[in-house]
mmCIF file of C-alpha atoms in Angstrom:
data_model
loop_
_atom_site.group_PDB
_atom_site.id
_atom_site.type_symbol
_atom_site.label_atom_id
_atom_site.label_comp_id
_atom_site.label_asym_id
_atom_site.label_seq_id
_atom_site.Cartn_x
_atom_site.Cartn_y
_atom_site.Cartn_z
ATOM 1 C CA UNK A 1 -6.923 -2.262 -7.045
ATOM 2 C CA UNK A 2 -8.998 -5.364 -6.611
ATOM 3 C CA UNK A 3 -10.242 -6.197 -3.154
ATOM 4 C CA UNK A 4 -11.530 -9.424 -1.714
ATOM 5 C CA UNK A 5 -13.515 -10.405 1.333
ATOM 6 C CA UNK A 6 -16.132 -8.524 3.280
ATOM 7 C CA UNK A 7 -15.457 -4.847 3.829
ATOM 8 C CA UNK A 8 -16.387 -4.342 7.444
ATOM 9 C CA UNK A 9 -15.977 -0.563 7.341
ATOM 10 C CA UNK A 10 -18.463 -0.013 4.538
ATOM 11 C CA UNK A 11 -22.244 -0.112 4.551
ATOM 12 C CA UNK A 12 -23.547 -3.409 3.084
ATOM 13 C CA UNK A 13 -25.364 -1.633 0.242
ATOM 14 C CA UNK A 14 -22.655 0.909 -0.517
ATOM 15 C CA UNK A 15 -21.039 1.345 -3.917
ATOM 16 C CA UNK A 16 -17.900 -0.420 -2.712
ATOM 17 C CA UNK A 17 -19.530 -3.725 -1.806
ATOM 18 C CA UNK A 18 -22.346 -3.842 -4.327
ATOM 19 C CA UNK A 19 -21.857 -6.265 -7.215
ATOM 20 C CA UNK A 20 -25.296 -6.226 -8.805
ATOM 21 C CA UNK A 21 -26.604 -3.155 -10.528
ATOM 22 C CA UNK A 22 -25.761 -0.928 -7.584
ATOM 23 C CA UNK A 23 -24.859 2.056 -9.723
ATOM 24 C CA UNK A 24 -26.915 5.185 -9.532
ATOM 25 C CA UNK A 25 -28.565 6.548 -12.643
ATOM 26 C CA UNK A 26 -26.021 8.077 -14.981
ATOM 27 C CA UNK A 27 -23.082 6.640 -13.068
ATOM 28 C CA UNK A 28 -20.218 4.991 -14.921
ATOM 29 C CA UNK A 29 -18.891 1.530 -13.975
ATOM 30 C CA UNK A 30 -15.602 2.791 -12.515
ATOM 31 C CA UNK A 31 -16.996 5.775 -10.600
ATOM 32 C CA UNK A 32 -16.877 3.940 -7.263
ATOM 33 C CA UNK A 33 -13.263 2.890 -7.766
ATOM 34 C CA UNK A 34 -12.246 6.348 -8.951
ATOM 35 C CA UNK A 35 -13.909 7.855 -5.885
ATOM 36 C CA UNK A 36 -11.851 5.629 -3.593
ATOM 37 C CA UNK A 37 -8.671 6.652 -5.422
ATOM 38 C CA UNK A 38 -9.680 10.302 -5.067
ATOM 39 C CA UNK A 39 -10.273 9.741 -1.372
ATOM 40 C CA UNK A 40 -6.792 8.224 -1.065
ATOM 41 C CA UNK A 41 -5.256 11.270 -2.752
ATOM 42 C CA UNK A 42 -7.171 13.612 -0.443
ATOM 43 C CA UNK A 43 -5.680 11.859 2.574
ATOM 44 C CA UNK A 44 -2.237 11.699 0.983
ATOM 45 C CA UNK A 45 -2.108 15.459 0.358
ATOM 46 C CA UNK A 46 -3.890 16.586 3.537
ATOM 47 C CA UNK A 47 -0.640 17.677 5.200
ATOM 48 C CA UNK A 48 0.090 20.004 2.287
ATOM 49 C CA UNK A 49 -3.384 21.541 2.433
ATOM 50 C CA UNK A 50 -4.169 21.789 6.151
ATOM 51 C CA UNK A 51 -2.426 22.473 9.425
ATOM 52 C CA UNK A 52 -1.395 19.641 11.672
ATOM 53 C CA UNK A 53 0.683 18.787 14.698
ATOM 54 C CA UNK A 54 2.853 16.441 12.649
ATOM 55 C CA UNK A 55 2.712 17.187 8.927
ATOM 56 C CA UNK A 56 4.420 14.947 6.363
ATOM 57 C CA UNK A 57 5.922 16.254 3.141
ATOM 58 C CA UNK A 58 5.399 14.005 0.124
ATOM 59 C CA UNK A 59 9.164 13.788 -0.348
ATOM 60 C CA UNK A 60 9.422 12.205 3.090
ATOM 61 C CA UNK A 61 7.404 9.197 1.891
ATOM 62 C CA UNK A 62 10.043 8.042 -0.595
ATOM 63 C CA UNK A 63 12.834 9.081 1.753
ATOM 64 C CA UNK A 64 11.546 7.003 4.679
ATOM 65 C CA UNK A 65 9.689 4.121 3.012
ATOM 66 C CA UNK A 66 12.092 3.131 0.221
ATOM 67 C CA UNK A 67 15.327 1.655 1.636
ATOM 68 C CA UNK A 68 16.376 0.287 -1.786
ATOM 69 C CA UNK A 69 15.650 2.049 -5.116
ATOM 70 C CA UNK A 70 14.354 -1.137 -6.740
ATOM 71 C CA UNK A 71 11.853 -1.853 -3.943
ATOM 72 C CA UNK A 72 9.714 1.262 -4.236
ATOM 73 C CA UNK A 73 6.258 -0.325 -4.609
ATOM 74 C CA UNK A 74 3.954 0.684 -1.757
ATOM 75 C CA UNK A 75 0.670 -0.864 -0.693
ATOM 76 C CA UNK A 76 -2.092 1.384 0.627
ATOM 77 C CA UNK A 77 -5.092 0.923 2.904
ATOM 78 C CA UNK A 78 -7.878 3.304 3.878
ATOM 79 C CA UNK A 79 -10.108 3.324 6.908
ATOM 80 C CA UNK A 80 -12.954 4.034 6.938
ATOM 81 C CA UNK A 81 -13.245 2.707 3.386
ATOM 82 C CA UNK A 82 -15.989 4.489 1.439
ATOM 83 C CA UNK A 83 -16.613 6.372 -1.800
ATOM 84 C CA UNK A 84 -16.950 10.134 -1.925
ATOM 85 C CA UNK A 85 -20.613 9.650 -2.856
ATOM 86 C CA UNK A 86 -21.246 7.531 0.244
ATOM 87 C CA UNK A 87 -19.911 9.463 3.233
ATOM 88 C CA UNK A 88 -22.576 8.289 5.689
ATOM 89 C CA UNK A 89 -20.722 5.130 6.718
ATOM 90 C CA UNK A 90 -20.380 4.717 10.495
ATOM 91 C CA UNK A 91 -17.252 6.203 12.028
ATOM 92 C CA UNK A 92 -14.865 3.541 13.287
ATOM 93 C CA UNK A 93 -13.586 3.579 16.842
ATOM 94 C CA UNK A 94 -10.070 4.977 17.000
ATOM 95 C CA UNK A 95 -8.286 1.751 17.968
ATOM 96 C CA UNK A 96 -10.379 -0.255 15.510
ATOM 97 C CA UNK A 97 -9.378 2.162 12.765
ATOM 98 C CA UNK A 98 -5.701 1.366 13.316
ATOM 99 C CA UNK A 99 -6.421 -2.374 13.373
ATOM 100 C CA UNK A 100 -8.409 -2.121 10.129
ATOM 101 C CA UNK A 101 -5.472 -0.447 8.371
ATOM 102 C CA UNK A 102 -3.503 -3.714 8.617
ATOM 103 C CA UNK A 103 -6.434 -5.961 7.720
ATOM 104 C CA UNK A 104 -6.433 -7.492 4.239
ATOM 105 C CA UNK A 105 -10.038 -6.352 3.668
ATOM 106 C CA UNK A 106 -8.970 -2.696 3.710
ATOM 107 C CA UNK A 107 -6.024 -2.986 1.314
ATOM 108 C CA UNK A 108 -6.413 -1.367 -2.086
ATOM 109 C CA UNK A 109 -4.627 -4.323 -3.656
ATOM 110 C CA UNK A 110 -5.364 -8.015 -3.173
ATOM 111 C CA UNK A 111 -2.735 -8.722 -0.507
ATOM 112 C CA UNK A 112 -2.321 -9.582 3.168
ATOM 113 C CA UNK A 113 0.520 -7.467 4.578
ATOM 114 C CA UNK A 114 0.075 -8.723 8.128
ATOM 115 C CA UNK A 115 1.505 -12.131 7.165
ATOM 116 C CA UNK A 116 4.333 -10.706 5.052
ATOM 117 C CA UNK A 117 7.465 -8.723 5.820
ATOM 118 C CA UNK A 118 7.444 -4.961 6.364
ATOM 119 C CA UNK A 119 10.370 -2.844 5.240
ATOM 120 C CA UNK A 120 8.714 0.357 6.476
ATOM 121 C CA UNK A 121 5.252 1.755 7.188
ATOM 122 C CA UNK A 122 3.679 5.223 7.226
ATOM 123 C CA UNK A 123 0.487 6.159 9.075
ATOM 124 C CA UNK A 124 -1.220 9.334 7.856
ATOM 125 C CA UNK A 125 -3.999 10.294 10.273
ATOM 126 C CA UNK A 126 -6.622 13.015 9.939
ATOM 127 C CA UNK A 127 -8.954 14.373 12.594
ATOM 128 C CA UNK A 128 -9.196 14.606 16.349
ATOM 129 C CA UNK A 129 -6.293 12.288 17.135
ATOM 130 C CA UNK A 130 -3.343 12.957 19.430
ATOM 131 C CA UNK A 131 0.279 11.939 19.012
ATOM 132 C CA UNK A 132 -0.101 9.782 22.110
ATOM 133 C CA UNK A 133 -2.888 7.851 20.312
ATOM 134 C CA UNK A 134 -0.513 7.190 17.427
ATOM 135 C CA UNK A 135 2.256 5.924 19.694
ATOM 136 C CA UNK A 136 -0.096 3.794 21.752
ATOM 137 C CA UNK A 137 -1.548 2.024 18.723
ATOM 138 C CA UNK A 138 1.862 1.477 17.139
ATOM 139 C CA UNK A 139 3.054 -0.211 20.334
ATOM 140 C CA UNK A 140 -0.168 -2.248 20.443
ATOM 141 C CA UNK A 141 0.110 -3.485 16.861
ATOM 142 C CA UNK A 142 3.889 -3.866 16.608
ATOM 143 C CA UNK A 143 4.042 -7.405 18.131
ATOM 144 C CA UNK A 144 1.682 -8.738 15.440
ATOM 145 C CA UNK A 145 3.663 -7.265 12.519
ATOM 146 C CA UNK A 146 6.899 -8.583 11.063
ATOM 147 C CA UNK A 147 9.533 -5.970 10.238
ATOM 148 C CA UNK A 148 12.958 -6.574 8.727
ATOM 149 C CA UNK A 149 15.559 -7.034 11.451
ATOM 150 C CA UNK A 150 17.507 -3.940 10.425
ATOM 151 C CA UNK A 151 14.483 -1.599 10.554
ATOM 152 C CA UNK A 152 12.408 -2.606 13.565
ATOM 153 C CA UNK A 153 11.469 1.043 14.177
ATOM 154 C CA UNK A 154 10.572 1.715 10.559
ATOM 155 C CA UNK A 155 7.493 3.846 11.253
ATOM 156 C CA UNK A 156 6.651 7.239 9.780
ATOM 157 C CA UNK A 157 3.678 9.154 11.151
ATOM 158 C CA UNK A 158 1.643 12.144 10.051
ATOM 159 C CA UNK A 159 -1.136 13.961 11.899
ATOM 160 C CA UNK A 160 -3.482 16.455 10.222
ATOM 161 C CA UNK A 161 -6.005 18.197 12.472
ATOM 162 C CA UNK A 162 -8.704 18.595 9.781
ATOM 163 C CA UNK A 163 -10.904 15.455 9.490
ATOM 164 C CA UNK A 164 -12.523 14.273 6.238
ATOM 165 C CA UNK A 165 -16.107 15.354 5.530
ATOM 166 C CA UNK A 166 -18.609 13.386 7.598
ATOM 167 C CA UNK A 167 -16.067 11.737 9.911
ATOM 168 C CA UNK A 168 -14.170 12.572 13.074
ATOM 169 C CA UNK A 169 -10.996 10.793 11.941
ATOM 170 C CA UNK A 170 -9.511 8.697 9.146
ATOM 171 C CA UNK A 171 -6.292 6.843 8.393
ATOM 172 C CA UNK A 172 -4.241 6.183 5.272
ATOM 173 C CA UNK A 173 -1.538 3.567 5.740
ATOM 174 C CA UNK A 174 1.296 3.223 3.230
ATOM 175 C CA UNK A 175 3.504 0.164 3.547
ATOM 176 C CA UNK A 176 6.596 -1.132 1.825
ATOM 177 C CA UNK A 177 5.800 -4.806 2.216
ATOM 178 C CA UNK A 178 6.738 -8.052 0.472
ATOM 179 C CA UNK A 179 3.028 -8.879 0.076
ATOM 180 C CA UNK A 180 3.176 -7.223 -3.372
ATOM 181 C CA UNK A 181 5.327 -10.102 -4.655
ATOM 182 C CA UNK A 182 2.363 -12.322 -5.766
ATOM 183 C CA UNK A 183 1.108 -9.443 -7.908
ATOM 184 C CA UNK A 184 4.417 -9.303 -9.789
ATOM 185 C CA UNK A 185 4.569 -13.093 -10.092
ATOM 186 C CA UNK A 186 1.091 -13.113 -11.614
ATOM 187 C CA UNK A 187 2.098 -10.295 -13.985
ATOM 188 C CA UNK A 188 5.173 -12.231 -15.091
ATOM 189 C CA UNK A 189 3.165 -15.415 -15.662
ATOM 190 C CA UNK A 190 0.556 -13.635 -17.769
ATOM 191 C CA UNK A 191 3.262 -11.853 -19.756
ATOM 192 C CA UNK A 192 5.069 -15.158 -20.377
ATOM 193 C CA UNK A 193 1.939 -16.820 -21.742
ATOM 194 C CA UNK A 194 1.370 -13.981 -24.196
ATOM 195 C CA UNK A 195 5.010 -13.490 -25.168
ATOM 196 C CA UNK A 196 5.481 -17.200 -25.837
ATOM 197 C CA UNK A 197 2.838 -16.907 -28.575
ATOM 198 C CA UNK A 198 4.121 -13.479 -29.695
ATOM 199 C CA UNK A 199 0.578 -12.231 -29.084
ATOM 200 C CA UNK A 200 0.064 -8.541 -29.962
ATOM 201 C CA UNK A 201 3.834 -8.133 -30.322
ATOM 202 C CA UNK A 202 3.586 -6.541 -33.768
ATOM 203 C CA UNK A 203 1.584 -3.615 -32.378
ATOM 204 C CA UNK A 204 4.472 -2.586 -30.128
ATOM 205 C CA UNK A 205 7.236 -3.189 -32.666
ATOM 206 C CA UNK A 206 5.617 -0.659 -35.003
ATOM 207 C CA UNK A 207 6.522 2.099 -32.538
ATOM 208 C CA UNK A 208 9.782 3.906 -33.291
ATOM 209 C CA UNK A 209 12.513 2.991 -30.842
ATOM 210 C CA UNK A 210 10.699 -0.118 -29.571
ATOM 211 C CA UNK A 211 12.659 -3.319 -30.121
ATOM 212 C CA UNK A 212 11.949 -6.912 -29.193
ATOM 213 C CA UNK A 213 14.900 -6.860 -26.801
ATOM 214 C CA UNK A 214 12.947 -4.373 -24.678
ATOM 215 C CA UNK A 215 10.561 -7.179 -23.719
ATOM 216 C CA UNK A 216 13.348 -9.496 -22.575
ATOM 217 C CA UNK A 217 14.938 -6.635 -20.616
ATOM 218 C CA UNK A 218 11.618 -5.923 -18.908
ATOM 219 C CA UNK A 219 11.191 -9.614 -18.105
ATOM 220 C CA UNK A 220 14.690 -9.768 -16.584
ATOM 221 C CA UNK A 221 14.033 -6.649 -14.510
ATOM 222 C CA UNK A 222 10.759 -8.079 -13.224
ATOM 223 C CA UNK A 223 12.381 -11.419 -12.363
ATOM 224 C CA UNK A 224 15.170 -9.587 -10.530
ATOM 225 C CA UNK A 225 12.570 -7.683 -8.494
ATOM 226 C CA UNK A 226 10.809 -10.929 -7.542
ATOM 227 C CA UNK A 227 14.155 -12.455 -6.511
ATOM 228 C CA UNK A 228 14.806 -9.506 -4.196
ATOM 229 C CA UNK A 229 11.441 -10.030 -2.514
ATOM 230 C CA UNK A 230 12.210 -13.763 -2.234
ATOM 231 C CA UNK A 231 15.475 -12.990 -0.465
ATOM 232 C CA UNK A 232 13.692 -10.749 2.012
ATOM 233 C CA UNK A 233 11.011 -13.361 2.676
ATOM 234 C CA UNK A 234 13.682 -16.022 3.176
ATOM 235 C CA UNK A 235 15.199 -13.902 5.953
ATOM 236 C CA UNK A 236 11.823 -13.419 7.672
ATOM 237 C CA UNK A 237 12.100 -14.221 11.360
ATOM 238 C CA UNK A 238 15.883 -14.539 11.184
ATOM 239 C CA UNK A 239 17.671 -12.013 13.344
ATOM 240 C CA UNK A 240 20.812 -10.732 11.665
ATOM 241 C CA UNK A 241 23.850 -10.191 13.901
ATOM 242 C CA UNK A 242 24.790 -6.624 14.723
ATOM 243 C CA UNK A 243 27.709 -5.341 12.651
ATOM 244 C CA UNK A 244 31.020 -5.257 14.519
ATOM 245 C CA UNK A 245 31.814 -2.022 16.238
ATOM 246 C CA UNK A 246 34.667 0.018 14.869
ATOM 247 C CA UNK A 247 37.743 0.041 17.046
ATOM 248 C CA UNK A 248 39.439 3.401 17.098
ATOM 249 C CA UNK A 249 43.175 3.250 17.580
ATOM 250 C CA UNK A 250 44.504 5.826 20.046
#
């Protein structure tokens, strides 16, 4: 969950941006990261815990955001971005909050979804926000985002009326986007360098049921996944023709 760049939604001296002895006494190195993950889960499950005008069941996420079983890796972004121990960050303006959700500085993985291809996107909003605000911001942002030609309306929205502690509203965005491809390419490259030298291989082969062929199968599966993302990226900006209409004989 590495992040790069300046986090505009977080206080300069917060736990998220600090890189020099910013931990409080007794705090562990990964507390800040774990707090952000906990905050993500709180937003993700808010519809199951609170009332809302447009609640989203967790099953609806996989149903609406995963068009192909193999491409089920979602990127996430939070705004405002803060740790649970640092809730006094300034509240973002509503429209700015939606813009931040598609900014690379608010992604919880090092990626830039705005310049990659969207298969689908979910916006999970908490707080004093109306459905009309959701629709207005989707229409505002849609021209700057690239969706696959066969799912131009691939949006899923959720609206929970209870805001997070210390804020009037927040947004969790989940996206099925080809921007995750570099992460898998980097994983494959690092695996190849180790596997070529058979580094640490003996540790795994001592496990019952683990065979060396499992590594080649995993490599093939990963390469197949990358190829699928490559095919989607190759079709970016290319409008596919509508399928022919069925003629019914009478």
